[in-house]
Coordinates of C-alpha atoms in Angstrom, one line a residue:
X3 CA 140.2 237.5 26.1
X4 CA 142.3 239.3 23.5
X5 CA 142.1 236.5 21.3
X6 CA 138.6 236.9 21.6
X7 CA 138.7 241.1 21.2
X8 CA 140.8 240.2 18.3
X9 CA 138.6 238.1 16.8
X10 CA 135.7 240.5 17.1
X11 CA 137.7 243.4 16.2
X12 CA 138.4 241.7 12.9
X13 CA 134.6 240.8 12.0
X14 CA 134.1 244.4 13.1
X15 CA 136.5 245.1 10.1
X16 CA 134.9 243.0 7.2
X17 CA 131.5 243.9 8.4
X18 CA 132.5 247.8 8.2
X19 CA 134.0 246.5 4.2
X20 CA 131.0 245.0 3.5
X21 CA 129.2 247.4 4.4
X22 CA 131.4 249.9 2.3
X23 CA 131.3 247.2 -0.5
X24 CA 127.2 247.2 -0.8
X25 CA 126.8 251.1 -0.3
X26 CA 129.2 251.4 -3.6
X27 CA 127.5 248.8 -5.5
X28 CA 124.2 250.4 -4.5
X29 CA 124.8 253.9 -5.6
X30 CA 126.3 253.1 -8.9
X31 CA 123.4 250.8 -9.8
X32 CA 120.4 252.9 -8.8
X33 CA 122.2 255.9 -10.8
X34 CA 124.1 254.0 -14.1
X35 CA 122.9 256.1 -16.6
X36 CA 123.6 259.6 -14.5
X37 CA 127.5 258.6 -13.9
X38 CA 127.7 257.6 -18.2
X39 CA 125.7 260.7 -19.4
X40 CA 128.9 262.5 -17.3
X41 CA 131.6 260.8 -18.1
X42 CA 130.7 260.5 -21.8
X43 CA 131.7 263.5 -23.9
X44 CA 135.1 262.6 -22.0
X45 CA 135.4 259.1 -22.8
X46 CA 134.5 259.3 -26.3
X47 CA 137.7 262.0 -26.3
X48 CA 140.2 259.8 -24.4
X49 CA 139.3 256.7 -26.9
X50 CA 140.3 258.4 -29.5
X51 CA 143.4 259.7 -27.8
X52 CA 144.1 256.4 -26.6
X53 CA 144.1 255.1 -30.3
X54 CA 146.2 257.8 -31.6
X55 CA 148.7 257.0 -28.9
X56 CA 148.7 253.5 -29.3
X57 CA 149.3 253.5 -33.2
X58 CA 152.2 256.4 -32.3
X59 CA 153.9 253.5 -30.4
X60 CA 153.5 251.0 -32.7
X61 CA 155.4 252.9 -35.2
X62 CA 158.3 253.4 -32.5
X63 CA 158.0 249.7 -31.4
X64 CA 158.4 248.7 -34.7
X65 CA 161.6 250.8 -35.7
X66 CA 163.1 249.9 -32.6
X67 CA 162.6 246.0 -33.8
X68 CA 164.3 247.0 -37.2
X69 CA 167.4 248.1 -35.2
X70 CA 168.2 245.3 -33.1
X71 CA 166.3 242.2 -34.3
X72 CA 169.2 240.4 -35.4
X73 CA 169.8 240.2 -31.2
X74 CA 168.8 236.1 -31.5
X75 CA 168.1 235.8 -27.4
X76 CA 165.5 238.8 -27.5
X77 CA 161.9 238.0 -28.8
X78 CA 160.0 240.8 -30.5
X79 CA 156.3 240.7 -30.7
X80 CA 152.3 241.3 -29.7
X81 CA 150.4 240.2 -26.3
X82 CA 147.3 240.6 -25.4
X83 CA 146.5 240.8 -21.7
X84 CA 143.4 240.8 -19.7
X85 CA 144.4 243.8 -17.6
X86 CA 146.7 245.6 -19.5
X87 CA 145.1 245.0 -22.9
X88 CA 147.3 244.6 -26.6
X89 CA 150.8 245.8 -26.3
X90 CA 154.6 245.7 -27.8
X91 CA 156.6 243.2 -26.1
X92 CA 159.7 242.3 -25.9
X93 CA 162.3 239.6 -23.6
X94 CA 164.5 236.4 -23.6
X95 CA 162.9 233.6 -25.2
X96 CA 163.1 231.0 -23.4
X97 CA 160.6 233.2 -21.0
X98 CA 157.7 231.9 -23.3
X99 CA 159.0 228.3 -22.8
X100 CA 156.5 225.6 -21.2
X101 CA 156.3 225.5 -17.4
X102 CA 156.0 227.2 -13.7
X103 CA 158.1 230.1 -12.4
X104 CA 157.1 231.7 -9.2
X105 CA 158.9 234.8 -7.2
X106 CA 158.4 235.7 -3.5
X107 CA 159.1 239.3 -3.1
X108 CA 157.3 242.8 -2.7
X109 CA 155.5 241.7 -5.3
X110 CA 154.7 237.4 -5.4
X111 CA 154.0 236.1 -8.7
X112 CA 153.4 232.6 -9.9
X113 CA 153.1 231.7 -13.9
X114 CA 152.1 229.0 -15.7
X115 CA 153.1 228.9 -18.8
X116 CA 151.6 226.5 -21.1
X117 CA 152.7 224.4 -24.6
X118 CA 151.1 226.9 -26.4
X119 CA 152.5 229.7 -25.1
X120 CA 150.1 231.1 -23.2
X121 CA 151.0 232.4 -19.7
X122 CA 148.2 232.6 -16.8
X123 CA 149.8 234.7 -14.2
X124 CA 148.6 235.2 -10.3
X125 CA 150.3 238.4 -8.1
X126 CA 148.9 241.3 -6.6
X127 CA 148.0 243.1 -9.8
X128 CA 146.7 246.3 -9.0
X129 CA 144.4 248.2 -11.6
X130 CA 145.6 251.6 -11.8
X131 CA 143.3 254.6 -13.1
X132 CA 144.5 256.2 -16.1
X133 CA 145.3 259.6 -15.4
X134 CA 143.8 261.1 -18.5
X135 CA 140.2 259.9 -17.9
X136 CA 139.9 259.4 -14.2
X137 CA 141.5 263.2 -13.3
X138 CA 139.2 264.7 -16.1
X139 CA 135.9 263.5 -14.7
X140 CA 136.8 262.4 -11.3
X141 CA 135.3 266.1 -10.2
X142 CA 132.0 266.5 -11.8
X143 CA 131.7 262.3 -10.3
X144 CA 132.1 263.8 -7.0
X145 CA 129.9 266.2 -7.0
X146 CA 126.9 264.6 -8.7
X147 CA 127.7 261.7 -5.7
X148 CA 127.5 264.4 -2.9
X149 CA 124.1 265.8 -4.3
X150 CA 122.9 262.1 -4.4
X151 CA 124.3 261.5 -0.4
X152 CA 122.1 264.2 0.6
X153 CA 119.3 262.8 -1.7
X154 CA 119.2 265.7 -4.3
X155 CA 118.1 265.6 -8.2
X156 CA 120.9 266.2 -9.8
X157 CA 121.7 266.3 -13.9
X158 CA 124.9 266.1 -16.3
X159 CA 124.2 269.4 -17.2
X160 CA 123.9 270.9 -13.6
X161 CA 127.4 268.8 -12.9
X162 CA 129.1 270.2 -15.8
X163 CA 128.0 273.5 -14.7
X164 CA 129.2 273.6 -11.4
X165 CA 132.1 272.3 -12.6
X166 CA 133.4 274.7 -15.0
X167 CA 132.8 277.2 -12.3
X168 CA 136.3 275.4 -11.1
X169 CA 137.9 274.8 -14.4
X170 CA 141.3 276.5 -13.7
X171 CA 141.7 275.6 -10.1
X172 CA 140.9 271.9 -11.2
X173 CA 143.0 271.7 -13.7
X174 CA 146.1 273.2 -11.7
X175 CA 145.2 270.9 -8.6
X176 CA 145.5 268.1 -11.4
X177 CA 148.8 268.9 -12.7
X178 CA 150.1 268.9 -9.0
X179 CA 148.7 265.7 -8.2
X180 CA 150.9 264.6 -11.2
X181 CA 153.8 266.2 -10.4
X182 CA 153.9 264.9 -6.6
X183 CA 153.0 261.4 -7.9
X184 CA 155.3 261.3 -10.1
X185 CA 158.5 263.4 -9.7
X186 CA 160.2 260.8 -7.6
X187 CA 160.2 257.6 -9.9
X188 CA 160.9 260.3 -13.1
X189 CA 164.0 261.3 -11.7
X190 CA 165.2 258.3 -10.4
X191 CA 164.8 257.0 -14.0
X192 CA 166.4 259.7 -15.2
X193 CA 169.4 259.2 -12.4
X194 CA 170.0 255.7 -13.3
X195 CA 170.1 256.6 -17.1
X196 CA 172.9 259.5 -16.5
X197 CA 175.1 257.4 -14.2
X198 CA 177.9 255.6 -16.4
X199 CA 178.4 252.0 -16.1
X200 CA 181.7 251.9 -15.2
X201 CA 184.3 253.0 -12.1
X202 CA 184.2 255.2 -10.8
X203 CA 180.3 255.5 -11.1
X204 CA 180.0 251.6 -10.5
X205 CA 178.9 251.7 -7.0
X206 CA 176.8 254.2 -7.4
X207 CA 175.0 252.1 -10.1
X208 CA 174.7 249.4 -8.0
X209 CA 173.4 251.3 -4.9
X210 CA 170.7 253.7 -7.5
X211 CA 169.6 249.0 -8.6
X212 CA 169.2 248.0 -5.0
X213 CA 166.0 246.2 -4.7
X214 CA 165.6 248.2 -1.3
X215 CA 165.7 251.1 -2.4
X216 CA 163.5 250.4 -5.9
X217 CA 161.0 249.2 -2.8
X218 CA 161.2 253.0 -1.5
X219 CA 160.6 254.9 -4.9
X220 CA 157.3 252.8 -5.1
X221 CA 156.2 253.5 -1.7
X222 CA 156.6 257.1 -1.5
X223 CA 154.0 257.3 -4.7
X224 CA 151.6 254.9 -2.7
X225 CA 152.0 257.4 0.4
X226 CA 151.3 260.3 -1.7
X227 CA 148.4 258.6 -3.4
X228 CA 147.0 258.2 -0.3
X229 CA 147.6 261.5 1.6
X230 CA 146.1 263.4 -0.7
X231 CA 142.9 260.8 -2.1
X232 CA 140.8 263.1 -1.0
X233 CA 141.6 266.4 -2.7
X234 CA 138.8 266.1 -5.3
X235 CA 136.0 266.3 -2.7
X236 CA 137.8 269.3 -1.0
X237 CA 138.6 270.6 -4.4
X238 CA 134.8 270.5 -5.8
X239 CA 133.0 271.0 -2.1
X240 CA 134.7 273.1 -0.2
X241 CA 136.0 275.7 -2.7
X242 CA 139.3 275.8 -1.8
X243 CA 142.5 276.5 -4.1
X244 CA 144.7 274.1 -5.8
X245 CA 147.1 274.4 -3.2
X246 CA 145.0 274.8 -0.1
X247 CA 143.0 271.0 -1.1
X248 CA 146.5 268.6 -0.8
X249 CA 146.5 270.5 2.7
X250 CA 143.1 269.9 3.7
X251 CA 142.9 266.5 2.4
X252 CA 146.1 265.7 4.7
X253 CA 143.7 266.7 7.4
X254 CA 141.3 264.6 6.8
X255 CA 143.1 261.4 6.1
X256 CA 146.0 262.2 9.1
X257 CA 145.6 259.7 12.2
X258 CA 143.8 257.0 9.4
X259 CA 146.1 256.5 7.0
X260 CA 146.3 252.6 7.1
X261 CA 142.6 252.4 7.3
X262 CA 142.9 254.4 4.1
X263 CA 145.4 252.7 2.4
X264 CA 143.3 249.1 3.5
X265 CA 140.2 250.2 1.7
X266 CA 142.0 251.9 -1.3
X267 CA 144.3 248.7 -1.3
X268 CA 141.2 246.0 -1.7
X269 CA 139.7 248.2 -4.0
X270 CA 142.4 248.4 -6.7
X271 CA 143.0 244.7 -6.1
X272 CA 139.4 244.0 -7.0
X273 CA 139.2 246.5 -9.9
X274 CA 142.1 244.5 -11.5
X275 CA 139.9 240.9 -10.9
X276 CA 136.7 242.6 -12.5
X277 CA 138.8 244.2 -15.3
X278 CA 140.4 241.0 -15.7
X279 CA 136.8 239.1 -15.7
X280 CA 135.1 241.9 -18.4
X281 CA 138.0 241.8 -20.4
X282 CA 138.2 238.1 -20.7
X283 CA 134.5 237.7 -21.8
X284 CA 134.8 240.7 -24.1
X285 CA 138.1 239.2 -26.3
X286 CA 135.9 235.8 -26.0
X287 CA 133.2 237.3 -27.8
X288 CA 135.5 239.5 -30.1
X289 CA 137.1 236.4 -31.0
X290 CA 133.7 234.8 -32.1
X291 CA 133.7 237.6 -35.1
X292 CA 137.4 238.8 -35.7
X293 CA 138.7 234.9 -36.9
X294 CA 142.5 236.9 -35.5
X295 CA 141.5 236.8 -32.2
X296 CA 141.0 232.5 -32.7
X297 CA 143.9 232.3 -30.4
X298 CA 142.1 233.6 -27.7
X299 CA 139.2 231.9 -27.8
X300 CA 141.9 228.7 -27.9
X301 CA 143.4 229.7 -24.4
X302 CA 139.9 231.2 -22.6
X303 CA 137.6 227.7 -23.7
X304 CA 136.3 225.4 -22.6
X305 CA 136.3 226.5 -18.7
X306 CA 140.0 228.4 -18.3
X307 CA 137.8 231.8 -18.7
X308 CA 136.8 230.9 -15.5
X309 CA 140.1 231.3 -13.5
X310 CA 140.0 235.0 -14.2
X311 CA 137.5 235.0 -11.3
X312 CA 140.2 233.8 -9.0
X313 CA 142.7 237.1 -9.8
X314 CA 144.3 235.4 -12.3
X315 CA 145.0 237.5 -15.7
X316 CA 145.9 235.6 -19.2
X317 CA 148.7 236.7 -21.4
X318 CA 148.4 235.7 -25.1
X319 CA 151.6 235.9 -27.2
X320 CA 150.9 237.3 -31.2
X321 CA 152.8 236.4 -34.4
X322 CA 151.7 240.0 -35.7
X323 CA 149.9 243.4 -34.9
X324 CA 146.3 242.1 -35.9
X325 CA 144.8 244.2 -38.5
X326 CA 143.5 248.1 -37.6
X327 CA 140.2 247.4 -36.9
X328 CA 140.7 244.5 -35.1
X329 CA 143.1 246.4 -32.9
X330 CA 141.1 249.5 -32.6
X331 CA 138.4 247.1 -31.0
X332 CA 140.3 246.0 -28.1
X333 CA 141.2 249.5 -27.1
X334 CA 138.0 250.8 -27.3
X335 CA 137.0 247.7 -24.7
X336 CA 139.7 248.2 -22.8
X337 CA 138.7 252.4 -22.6
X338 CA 135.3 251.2 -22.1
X339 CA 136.2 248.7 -19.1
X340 CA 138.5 251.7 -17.6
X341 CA 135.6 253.9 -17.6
X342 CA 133.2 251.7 -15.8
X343 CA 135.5 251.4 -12.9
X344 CA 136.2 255.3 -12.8
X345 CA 133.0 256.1 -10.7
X346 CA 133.5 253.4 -8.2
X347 CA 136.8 255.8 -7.3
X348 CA 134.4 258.2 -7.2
X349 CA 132.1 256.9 -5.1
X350 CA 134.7 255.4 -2.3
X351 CA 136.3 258.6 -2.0
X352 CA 133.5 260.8 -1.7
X353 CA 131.7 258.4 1.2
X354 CA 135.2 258.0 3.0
X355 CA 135.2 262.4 2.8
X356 CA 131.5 262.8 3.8
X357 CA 132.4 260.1 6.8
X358 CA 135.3 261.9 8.2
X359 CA 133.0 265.5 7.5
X360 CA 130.0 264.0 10.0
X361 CA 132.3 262.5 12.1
X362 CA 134.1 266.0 12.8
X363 CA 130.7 267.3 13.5
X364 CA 129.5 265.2 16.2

């Protein structure tokens, strides 16, 4: 019989997912164009920041690489990733060399690296929101999405409206999120770059590397993340202050934390599949125009595109920055891709806040 319980217990689970799964895809289908005609003033402005930053780093990346480039074990160069998008990178060369390396940890990976040097890489890759789009519109999302529960018109304008009526206690709730999320891992970075790598200090340095502990400055975030997931409906719905919505959201989510981190835990695992999937097909078709991106279109074809859709992401090594426009291109996709994922956050949070609301009720 408990097998049995379990068993049914479990379907109960998936069912309840399922369910979850369809009510999402639902609501951002039948309203597309509503949760774009929000978000868009804002993405256009994070592109652009996006690019600014991007070309800011290049010019560090590269200075950096005049410095120490005559280190013969290091590799210096361009990837181009189906999550994380183009980027500087740097390591040991004989990391790029043909064959399979795998690591069972907190974190399993398996690569495959091939004679070309392209590396096809499996491990729980989570797709993380970027902080400067998702906390920007994540609000006026939620709101639009509770009108639409309750099965009221709704219209950018009225969501922008009611928004700005909580512009300062938004943008302070925002910064504390931040801060919370982030305080711990900044100063333990900033701890291990102090300490002195030598005695005395030595054991210290070796405790501050422990694997363990590295382990606990992750988690702390992720129990954060997940205590307070809920401030933005409290934030926009109940009218409470910046301070008074990390309380209330601890309300709601106390007593169903795992549930929580479950559903939040499948969802940024599938977010990083689908970005991986658009992305793929987007830098295929890129590559059919921009004659650059050739190597791409080598390592997707004939049928390898295909693996993205089993969590897989592709890592394609560059000789060379390709040229500005060419560049500018992927990050645009890649701010594109970020923002159609932004009001599936929205929606899961809002439903999982309007739940726990009804089910106080009864």
């Amino acid at each position: 019989m408990p097998i049995l319980d379990n068993a049914v217990n479990t379907l109960g689970v998936f069912r309840r997912l399922a369910g979850l799964a369809g009510t999402i895809v639902t609501m951002y289908r039948h309203h597309f164009g509503l949760f774009w005609r929000i978000m868009m003033p804002v993405v256009f402005l994070v592109i652009l920041f996006d690019i600014a930053i991007f070309f800011r780093s290049v010019k560090v990346f590269e200075a950096n690489d005049e410095v120490i480039k005559w280190v013969e074990a290091v590799k210096f160069g361009w990837n181009i990733n189906t999550v994380t998008g183009i980027s500087p990178t740097s390591g040991v060369s004989s990391r790029y060399e043909p064959g399979v390396t795998w690591e069972l940890s907190f974190n399993p990976k398996l690569e495959i690296i091939s004679d070309d040097g392209v590396i096809w890489i499996w491990h729980l890759n989570f797709r993380h929101f970027e902080y400067s789009l998702l906390l920007l519109v994540l609000c006026p999302l939620t709101f639009a999405v509770a009108q639409l529960y309750h099965h009221q018109k709704i219209t950018a304008r009225e969501v922008w409206r009611q928004t700005r009526r909580r512009t300062w206690a938004i943008l302070g709730a925002n910064l504390l999120l931040v801060l919370i999320v982030e305080a711990i891992p900044l100063l333990y970075n900033i701890a291990l770059g102090l300490i002195p790598q030598h005695q005395p200090w030595y054991r210290i340095s070796r405790f501050m590397l422990n694997p363990y502990l590295y382990m606990v400055i992750i988690l702390i975030p992720c129990y954060f993340l997940v205590t307070f997931s809920l401030y933005n409906p409290c934030l926009i719905l109940e009218n409470k202050s910046a301070l008074a919505v990390f309380r209330r959201s601890y309300e709601w989510v106390k007593g169903s934390w795992w549930r929580f981190f479950g559903i939040y835990f499948v969802t940024a695992w599938m977010a990083s599949v689908i970005t991986s999937v658009l992305f793929g097909f987007a830098l295929l078709a890129l590559s059919a125009v921009l004659p650059e991106l050739a190597r791409v279109r080598d390592a997707l074809l004939p049928i390898r595109i295909f693996t993205l859709f089993l969590g897989g992401d592709v890592e394609i090594g560059l000789q060379r920055l390709p040229s500005v426009s060419t560049t500018v291109a992927i990050v645009v996709v890649r701010g594109l891709i970020s923002a159609f994922l932004v009001p599936i956050w929205a929606i899961l949070t809002t439903h999982l806040y309007l739940e726990r609301v009804k089910k106080c009720k009864k």
